[in-house]
Amino acid sequence: MTTESLPKDDIIDVAAEVIRSKGYQSTSVNDILAAANIGKGKFFHYFKTKHELGIAVVDRYIETWSLTLIENILRSSQEAEDRLQAMLNQTLEFYQDTNVKKGCPFGNLAVEMSEHDSAFRSKIDTFFDDWTVALGDTLSEIESIKSPYSYAQYMISTIEGSILLAKVKQSNEPLNNSITILKNATLPHKE
Amino acid sequence: MTTESLPKDDIIDVAAEVIRSKGYQSTSVNDILAAANIGKGKFFHYFKTKHELGIAVVDRYIETWSLTLIENILRSSQEAEDRLQAMLNQTLEFYQDTNVKKGCPFGNLAVEMSEHDSAFRSKIDTFFDDWTVALGDTLSEIESIKSPYSYAQYMISTIEGSILLAKVKQSNEPLNNSITILKNATLPHKE
Amino acid sequence: MTTESLPKDDIIDVAAEVIRSKGYQSTSVNDILAAANIGKGKFFHYFKTKHELGIAVVDRYIETWSLTLIENILRSSQEAEDRLQAMLNQTLEFYQDTNVKKGCPFGNLAVEMSEHDSAFRSKIDTFFDDWTVALGDTLSEIESIKSPYSYAQYMISTIEGSILLAKVKQSNEPLNNSITILKNATLPHKE
Amino acid sequence: MTTESLPKDDIIDVAAEVIRSKGYQSTSVNDILAAANIGKGKFFHYFKTKHELGIAVVDRYIETWSLTLIENILRSSQEAEDRLQAMLNQTLEFYQDTNVKKGCPFGNLAVEMSEHDSAFRSKIDTFFDDWTVALGDTLSEIESIKSPYSYAQYMISTIEGSILLAKVKQSNEPLNNSITILKNATLPHKE
DNA sequence: TATGAATGAGTTTTCATTCAT
DNA sequence: TATGAATGAAAACTCATTCAT
């Protein structure tokens, strides 16, 4: 009665890792076959095209992070201030190891795909929106902050940008630095 | 007596545009030939490999932005406060038109290339460092700010991240928002 | 219930012929595709590179000649003297038709590839060694000849050299001549 | 009043070396330009095509060896027996150093070009004929040998074949061996 | 004479996708 | 479901040759 992990899901998981490392376009179907140890027929049985797999990978990223970041943290039952700190801490932790060299799964695909593939773009767009709203809601609760959703977007920009710099430097220092500053920043109060 | 435009430079310019739009890996040599209206032989006469052209493009980005952003603005003879505002305004202006959909030339390549090509990575790294130092120097002059170089890196992260979000949204709103907040932010004073 | 001819083996056979005529380097993959009437994908499905195919062709040459020349003749159960004559006759026969214009499969690749490709070189080297030993063993049995293996190498040199001259002359006369002389030569006796 | 070495001749000399090492087809015009340190214009000023240069190189080989091997040795005023020994010794000496790895200039091109380029083939054919005749004339003088020209061709075959084997083995042993045997061989007497 | 920029057909190789089994 | 053989367009790159200077 155990739920055996479905082959299709396995493929998506493996592909998600490969694509985060190499990018979508540079990842060949063969790369995925090799990493997942499956044949061509199986792959194209589950996914009509490489693009379909790519979208499934984005969906997987979204599932994962919507759960861990949005549901479990920003929409948890903790105090708003604690939720904010937890989000920043979780981000820090996630990128402490070699993960930082691979960059943000969303940021990577955002940069690579936004201009020429609207299917990727709109899904990523929606995820950033969801994140922004969840963070904005949290900020709203903390104190009577001015434009909490704008400030949420600003914080997310800073986080994404510092992961980008961290990837270039191959060091998590830029991310650590930005999050330290964000934690100490004076929030823009209503007048 | 006219200064004829140099062919090699022309190719780099054209390639710089194409690569900013499509990314390095997705840009084929044929794409560049078509955009520049030249033949294969001419291309490979000037560049031994596509990679060599890619590096020349990064160098061109660096030349351009080192001049416009660093030399002409951050290291100009204006007041420090004015230089800071000028940098933010110039960034805003540059991305007002359709440019925002293409993203930041450096940020794009940083994300795409950092993990598997150290030649690209180290050049981009150096550029961000130069920018950070020039901005940090400027901040130092404004008032007795705490850790001006850390704050400079934080500002740059925010700018890069909001260009990334703007690319996803195909709108410059995230960039406008971040810059507005940066302009109004209270700088972290020495204690 | 028929034994279908194996595609990969077919390609090797076709390529072996083309390469014997044109040489390895002058034979393009397209030449082979055209001769075998297959597409690019099929070729590169079986062989990762042209070089891999080249090596497979050498291996095929070796298989063929190890069987016909060494196993079936020099190591057969005939009298040594008969085996020697059979080897010389088989060589003569093989080159009677237009084959002589194409030269020796081994000699051709030996000359073309030895200096810059050790994979080809060492395989050909081993084949000539095997031939030399098998011929030397045969000579040993005939009579108490001095240095049978040296004389075997000498005979093989003569055969290869006269195939070379025959190729230049586009006539088998040099080979016929050399073999006639070899047949009548007084073997160098022990003192 | 010194005869300055003509550029064209220099190019042929340089090309002769490169082609002996790499073969005609694998030698690119650029290889020659690099080795000779000249530009494209100069090359194609002197030679309408690469093929024309190739033929000039064969002519140069023929000039050189007709002089050193045929005129200076086989047609010298020495005793016939001494001329024969001198020819064999000169061959041995020429290939003692690393020269053996490059093979025989004539043998190399004979194998590479005979089947598909009659211009190369017929020149090489003529050279081997001249060598055969000069050697046959020498043999005729030694004693009343049967078929001196056939035996001359046989000797040349042996020499070419053992240079071929030496190239494969990357060792001059096969050539030393063959020449030792040739020196000790009983010449086929008239009956 | 000589330079080297320019050409474009040709080379080897990769790749997403299809298809027979 | 799944295999992997087969496809062919497209990729990066090479090369003999031409041409403006």
PDB file of C-alpha atoms (C1' of nucleotides) in Angstrom, chain D residues 38-42 45-46, chain E residues 1-7:
ATOM      1  CA  ILE D  38      54.068  34.406 -45.490  1.00  0.00           C
ATOM      2  CA  GLY D  39      50.652  35.756 -46.405  1.00  0.00           C
ATOM      3  CA  LYS D  40      47.928  34.320 -48.547  1.00  0.00           C
ATOM      4  CA  GLY D  41      48.549  36.737 -51.362  1.00  0.00           C
ATOM      5  CA  LYS D  42      52.130  35.669 -51.756  1.00  0.00           C
ATOM      6  CA  HIS D  45      50.692  34.703 -56.419  1.00  0.00           C
ATOM      7  CA  TYR D  46      53.213  31.931 -56.925  1.00  0.00           C
TER       8      TYR D  46
ATOM      9  C1'  DT E   1      54.311  41.799 -55.869  1.00  0.00           C
ATOM     10  C1'  DA E   2      52.083  41.136 -51.600  1.00  0.00           C
ATOM     11  C1'  DT E   3      48.520  41.672 -47.925  1.00  0.00           C
ATOM     12  C1'  DG E   4      44.895  39.830 -45.465  1.00  0.00           C
ATOM     13  C1'  DA E   5      39.842  40.539 -45.618  1.00  0.00           C
ATOM     14  C1'  DA E   6      36.057  38.077 -47.479  1.00  0.00           C
ATOM     15  C1'  DT E   7      33.581  34.198 -49.471  1.00  0.00           C
TER      16       DT E   7
END
